Coordinates of C-alpha atoms in Angstrom, one line a residue:
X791 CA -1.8 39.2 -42.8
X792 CA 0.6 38.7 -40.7
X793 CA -0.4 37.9 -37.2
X794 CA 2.6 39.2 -34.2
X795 CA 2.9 37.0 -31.2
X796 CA 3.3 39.0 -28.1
X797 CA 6.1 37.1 -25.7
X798 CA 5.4 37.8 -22.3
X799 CA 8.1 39.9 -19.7
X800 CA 10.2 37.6 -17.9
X801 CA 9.3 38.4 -14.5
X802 CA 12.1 40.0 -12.6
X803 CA 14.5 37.5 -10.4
X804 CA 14.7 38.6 -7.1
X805 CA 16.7 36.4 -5.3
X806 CA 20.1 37.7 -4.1
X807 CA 22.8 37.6 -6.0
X808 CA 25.2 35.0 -6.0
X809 CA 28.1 36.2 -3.5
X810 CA 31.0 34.4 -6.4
X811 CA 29.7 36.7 -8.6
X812 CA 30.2 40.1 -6.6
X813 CA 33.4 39.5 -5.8
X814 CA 35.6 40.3 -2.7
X815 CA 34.9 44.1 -3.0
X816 CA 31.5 44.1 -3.9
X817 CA 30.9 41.9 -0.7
X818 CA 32.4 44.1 1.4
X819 CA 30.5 47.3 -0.2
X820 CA 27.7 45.7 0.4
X821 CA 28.4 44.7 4.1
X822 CA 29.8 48.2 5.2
X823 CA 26.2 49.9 3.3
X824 CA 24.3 47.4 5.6
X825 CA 25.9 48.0 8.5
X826 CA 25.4 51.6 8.2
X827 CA 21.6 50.5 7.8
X828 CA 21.8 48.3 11.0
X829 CA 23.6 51.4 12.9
X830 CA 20.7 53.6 11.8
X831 CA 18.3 51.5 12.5
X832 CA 20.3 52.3 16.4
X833 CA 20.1 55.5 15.6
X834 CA 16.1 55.5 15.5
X835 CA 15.5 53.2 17.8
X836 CA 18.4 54.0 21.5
X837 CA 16.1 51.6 23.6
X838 CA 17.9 48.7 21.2
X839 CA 21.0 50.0 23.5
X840 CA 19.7 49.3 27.0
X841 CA 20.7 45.6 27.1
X842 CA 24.8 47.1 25.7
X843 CA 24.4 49.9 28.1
X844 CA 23.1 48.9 31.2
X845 CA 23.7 45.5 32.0
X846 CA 27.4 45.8 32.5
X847 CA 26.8 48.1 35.4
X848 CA 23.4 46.1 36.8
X849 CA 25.1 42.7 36.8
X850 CA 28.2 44.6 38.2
X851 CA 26.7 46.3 41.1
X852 CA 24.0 43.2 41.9
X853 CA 27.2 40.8 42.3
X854 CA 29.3 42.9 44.0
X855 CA 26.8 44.8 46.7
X856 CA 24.3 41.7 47.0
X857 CA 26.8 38.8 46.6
X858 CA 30.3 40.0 47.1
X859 CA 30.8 39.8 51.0
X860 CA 29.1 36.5 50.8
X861 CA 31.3 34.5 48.1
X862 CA 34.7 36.2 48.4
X863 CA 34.3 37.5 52.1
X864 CA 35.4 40.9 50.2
X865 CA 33.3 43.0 48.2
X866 CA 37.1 44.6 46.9
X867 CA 38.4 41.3 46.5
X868 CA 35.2 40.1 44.8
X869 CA 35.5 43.0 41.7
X870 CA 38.6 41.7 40.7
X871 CA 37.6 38.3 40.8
X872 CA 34.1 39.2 39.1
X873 CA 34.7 41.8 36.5
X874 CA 37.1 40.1 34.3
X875 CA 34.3 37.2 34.3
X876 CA 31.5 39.7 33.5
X877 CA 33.8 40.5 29.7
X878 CA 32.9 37.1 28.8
X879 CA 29.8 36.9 30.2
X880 CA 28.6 40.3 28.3
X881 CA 29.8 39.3 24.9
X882 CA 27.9 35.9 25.1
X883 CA 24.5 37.6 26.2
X884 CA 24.6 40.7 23.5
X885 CA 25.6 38.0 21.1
X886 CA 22.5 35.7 21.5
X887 CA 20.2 38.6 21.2
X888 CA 21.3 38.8 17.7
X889 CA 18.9 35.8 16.8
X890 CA 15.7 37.5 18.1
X891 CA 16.2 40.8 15.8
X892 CA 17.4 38.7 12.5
X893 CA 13.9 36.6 13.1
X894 CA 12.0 39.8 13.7
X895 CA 13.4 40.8 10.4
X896 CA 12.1 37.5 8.6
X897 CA 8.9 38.1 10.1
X898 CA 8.5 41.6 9.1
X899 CA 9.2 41.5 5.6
X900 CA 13.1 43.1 5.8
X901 CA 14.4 40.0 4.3
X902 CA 11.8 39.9 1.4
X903 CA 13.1 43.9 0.6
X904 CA 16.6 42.9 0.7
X905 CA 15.6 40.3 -2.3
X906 CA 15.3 42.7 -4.6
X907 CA 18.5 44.1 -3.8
X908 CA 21.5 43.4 -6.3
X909 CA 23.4 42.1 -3.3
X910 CA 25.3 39.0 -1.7
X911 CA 23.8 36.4 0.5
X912 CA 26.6 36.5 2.9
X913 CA 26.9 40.9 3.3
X914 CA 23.6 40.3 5.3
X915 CA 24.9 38.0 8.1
X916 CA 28.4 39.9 8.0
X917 CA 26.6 42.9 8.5
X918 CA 25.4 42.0 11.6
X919 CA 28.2 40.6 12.7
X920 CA 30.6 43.8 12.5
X921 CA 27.1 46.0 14.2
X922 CA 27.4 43.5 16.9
X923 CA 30.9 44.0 17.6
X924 CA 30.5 47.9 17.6
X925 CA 27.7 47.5 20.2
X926 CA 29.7 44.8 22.2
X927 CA 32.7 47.3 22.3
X928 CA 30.5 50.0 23.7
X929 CA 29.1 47.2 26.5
X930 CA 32.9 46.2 26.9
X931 CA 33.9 49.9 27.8
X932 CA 31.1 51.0 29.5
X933 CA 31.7 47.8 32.1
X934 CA 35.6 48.1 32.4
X935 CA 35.1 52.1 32.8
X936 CA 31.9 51.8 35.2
X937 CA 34.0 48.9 37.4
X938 CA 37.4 51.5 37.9
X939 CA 35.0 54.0 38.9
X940 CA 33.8 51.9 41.7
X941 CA 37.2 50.5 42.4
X942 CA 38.2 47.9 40.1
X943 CA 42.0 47.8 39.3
X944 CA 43.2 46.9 35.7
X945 CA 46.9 45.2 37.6
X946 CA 48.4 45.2 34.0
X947 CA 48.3 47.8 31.2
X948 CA 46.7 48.9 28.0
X949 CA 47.8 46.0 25.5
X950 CA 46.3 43.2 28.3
X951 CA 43.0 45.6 28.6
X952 CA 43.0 45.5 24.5
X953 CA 43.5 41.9 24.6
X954 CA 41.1 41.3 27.0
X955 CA 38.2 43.0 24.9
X956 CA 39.7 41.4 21.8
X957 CA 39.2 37.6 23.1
X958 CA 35.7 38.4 24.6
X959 CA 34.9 40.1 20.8
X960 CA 36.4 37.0 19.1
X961 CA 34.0 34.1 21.0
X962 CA 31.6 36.6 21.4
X963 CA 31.3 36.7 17.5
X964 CA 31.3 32.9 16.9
X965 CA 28.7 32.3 19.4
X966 CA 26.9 35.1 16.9
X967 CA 26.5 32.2 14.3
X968 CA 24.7 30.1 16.7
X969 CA 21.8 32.9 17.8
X970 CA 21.7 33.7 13.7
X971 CA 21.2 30.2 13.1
X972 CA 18.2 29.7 15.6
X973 CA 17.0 32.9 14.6
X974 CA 16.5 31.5 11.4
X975 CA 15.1 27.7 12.4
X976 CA 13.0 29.1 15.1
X977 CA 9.1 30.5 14.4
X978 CA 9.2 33.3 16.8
X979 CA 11.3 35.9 18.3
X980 CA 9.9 34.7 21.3
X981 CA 10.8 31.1 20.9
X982 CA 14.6 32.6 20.0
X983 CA 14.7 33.9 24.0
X984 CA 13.3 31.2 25.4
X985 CA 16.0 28.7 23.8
X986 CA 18.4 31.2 23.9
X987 CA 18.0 31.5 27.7
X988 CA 18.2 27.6 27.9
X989 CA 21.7 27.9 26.3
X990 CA 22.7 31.0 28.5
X991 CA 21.7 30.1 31.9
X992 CA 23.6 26.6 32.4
X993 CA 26.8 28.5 30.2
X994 CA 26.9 31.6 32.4
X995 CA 26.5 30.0 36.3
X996 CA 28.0 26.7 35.3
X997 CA 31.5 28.2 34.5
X998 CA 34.0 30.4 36.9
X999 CA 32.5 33.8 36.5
X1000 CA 30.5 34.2 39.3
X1001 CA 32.1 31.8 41.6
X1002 CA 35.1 29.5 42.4
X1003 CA 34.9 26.3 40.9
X1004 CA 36.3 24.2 43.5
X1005 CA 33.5 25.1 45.9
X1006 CA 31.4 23.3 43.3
X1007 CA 30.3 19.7 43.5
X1008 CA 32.4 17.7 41.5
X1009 CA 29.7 16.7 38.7
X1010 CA 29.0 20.3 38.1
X1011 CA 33.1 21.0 37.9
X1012 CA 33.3 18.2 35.2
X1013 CA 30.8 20.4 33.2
X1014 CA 32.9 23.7 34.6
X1015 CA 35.9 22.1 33.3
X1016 CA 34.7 22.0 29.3
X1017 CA 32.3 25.2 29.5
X1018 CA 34.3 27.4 27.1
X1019 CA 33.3 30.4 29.6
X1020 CA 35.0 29.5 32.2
X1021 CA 38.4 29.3 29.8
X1022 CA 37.5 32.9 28.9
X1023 CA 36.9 34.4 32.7
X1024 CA 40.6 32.5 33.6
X1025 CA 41.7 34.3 30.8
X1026 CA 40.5 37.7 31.6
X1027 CA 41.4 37.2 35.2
X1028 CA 45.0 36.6 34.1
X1029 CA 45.5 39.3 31.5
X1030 CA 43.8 42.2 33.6
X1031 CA 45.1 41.4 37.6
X1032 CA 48.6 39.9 36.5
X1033 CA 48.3 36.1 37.7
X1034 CA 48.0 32.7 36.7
X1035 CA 48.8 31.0 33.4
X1036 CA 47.4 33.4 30.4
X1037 CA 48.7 30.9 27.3
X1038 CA 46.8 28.3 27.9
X1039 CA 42.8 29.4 29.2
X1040 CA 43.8 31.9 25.4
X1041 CA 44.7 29.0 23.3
X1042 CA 41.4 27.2 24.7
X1043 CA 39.1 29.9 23.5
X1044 CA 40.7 30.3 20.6
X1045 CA 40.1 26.9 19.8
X1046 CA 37.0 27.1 21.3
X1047 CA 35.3 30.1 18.8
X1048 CA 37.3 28.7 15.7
X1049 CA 35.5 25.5 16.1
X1050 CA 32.3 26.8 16.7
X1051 CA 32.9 29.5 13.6
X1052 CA 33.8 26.3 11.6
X1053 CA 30.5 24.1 12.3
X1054 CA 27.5 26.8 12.6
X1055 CA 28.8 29.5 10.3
X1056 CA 28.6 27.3 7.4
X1057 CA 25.0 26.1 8.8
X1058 CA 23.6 29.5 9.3
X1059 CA 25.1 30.6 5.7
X1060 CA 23.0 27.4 4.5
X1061 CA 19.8 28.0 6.1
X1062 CA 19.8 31.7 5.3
X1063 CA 20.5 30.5 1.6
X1064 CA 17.0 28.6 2.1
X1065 CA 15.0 30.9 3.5
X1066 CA 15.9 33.5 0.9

């Protein structure tokens, strides 16, 4: 008699699939389903908008009212000084928050359902990439629209208002890379804020946003000097009211977000690879 031997069921592979072996359109399939799912998730939860929403006008009508008479002798004078500041300043702060929700989503088991998914490793961080920039353009209009009605003057026209939002998008989105890469080292969503706040504070107030930098001692203007924001806000300053150089503060952050593209995006694709 003849005895069968009974092989036992592979057990089914769940790890993602390799993004070489999707291909270019499979990849970006994949990204536009999950960015539906991350616009959704919007969709069911608004409050996720209060930080795109109302912080443009809060830190707009704080500065202005509170500070404005006091730093530019002007609260008029002091929107066109702070506004084109506040671009930069917005896309930075929406951009770190990123971290917090892609840890939340570790630590809830999102990440172990999107195992099982026939998809690539990279659709999941380039999904929440393009979801970011659709919320940051919201943030972006709601502060340019919010500051004319209060009587802040865009000095140029449409294409330097487009290219304006454009350069805040474009460092905005490589500082994404940063917050997705401690969202992924860090334990907590908690210990995300906390470090992200580390990195904010000194970026945000040590930089020309919020004030001149020549009325800062000259240690803190040597920091001013490199602080990528401060490139951006000279930027923004220059493309919306029509003065000073606009070439070279452009050229700065350009350089500043491909370089920071180049060293963390690799590093956040890596560590994602590990944890999934």
């Amino acid at each position: 008699m003849t005895t069968a031997t009974l092989t036992p069921s592979r057990a089914r592979d769940t790890r993602p699939v390799e993004d070489s072996r999707i291909g270019l359109t499979g990849t970006l399939r994949h990204v536009g389903a999950l960015t539906r799912r991350n616009l959704m998730r919007i969709k069911a939860d608004p409050e996720s908008m209060f930080d795109a929403v109302l912080m443009p006008i809060i830190f707009t009508v704080l500065f202005v009212y509170v500070f404005g008479g006091a730093m530019a002798g002007s609260q008029d004078d002091y929107k066109q000084y702070l506004v084109p500041g506040l671009l930069g300043q917005t896309g930075l702060t929406l951009a770190m928050a990123v971290g917090t929700g892609l840890n939340t989503d570790f630590q809830t088991g999102v990440m172990d359902r999107f195992r099982t998914l026939p998809i690539g490793r990279a659709s999941v961080l380039l999904s929440k990439i393009v979801a970011e920039t659709l919320r940051g353009l919201v943030s972006f209009a709601i502060l340019i629209g919010f500051a004319m009605l209060i009587g802040f003057e865009v000095r140029t026209g449409l294409p330097e208002v487009l290219a304006t939002i454009g350069l805040g998008l474009v460092f905005g989105m490589s500082i994404v890379w940063i917050s997705m890469l401690l969202g992924m080292a860090l334990r907590s969503a908690q210990a995300v804020q906390g470090v992200a706040m580390l990195v904010l504070m000194p970026m945000q107030f040590g930089s020309s946003i919020f004030a001149r930098t020549d009325t800062m001692p000259g240690w803190l203007q040597s920091f001013t000097k490199v602080n990528p924001l401060s490139a951006l806000a000279d930027a923004s300053r220059a493309l919306l009211n029509g003065e000073g150089a606009v070439a070279h503060p452009v050229m700065i952050v350009l350089a500043w977000s491909a370089g920071i593209t180049a060293v963390f995006a690799p590093l956040a694709v890596a560590r994602f690879r590990k944890r999934t």
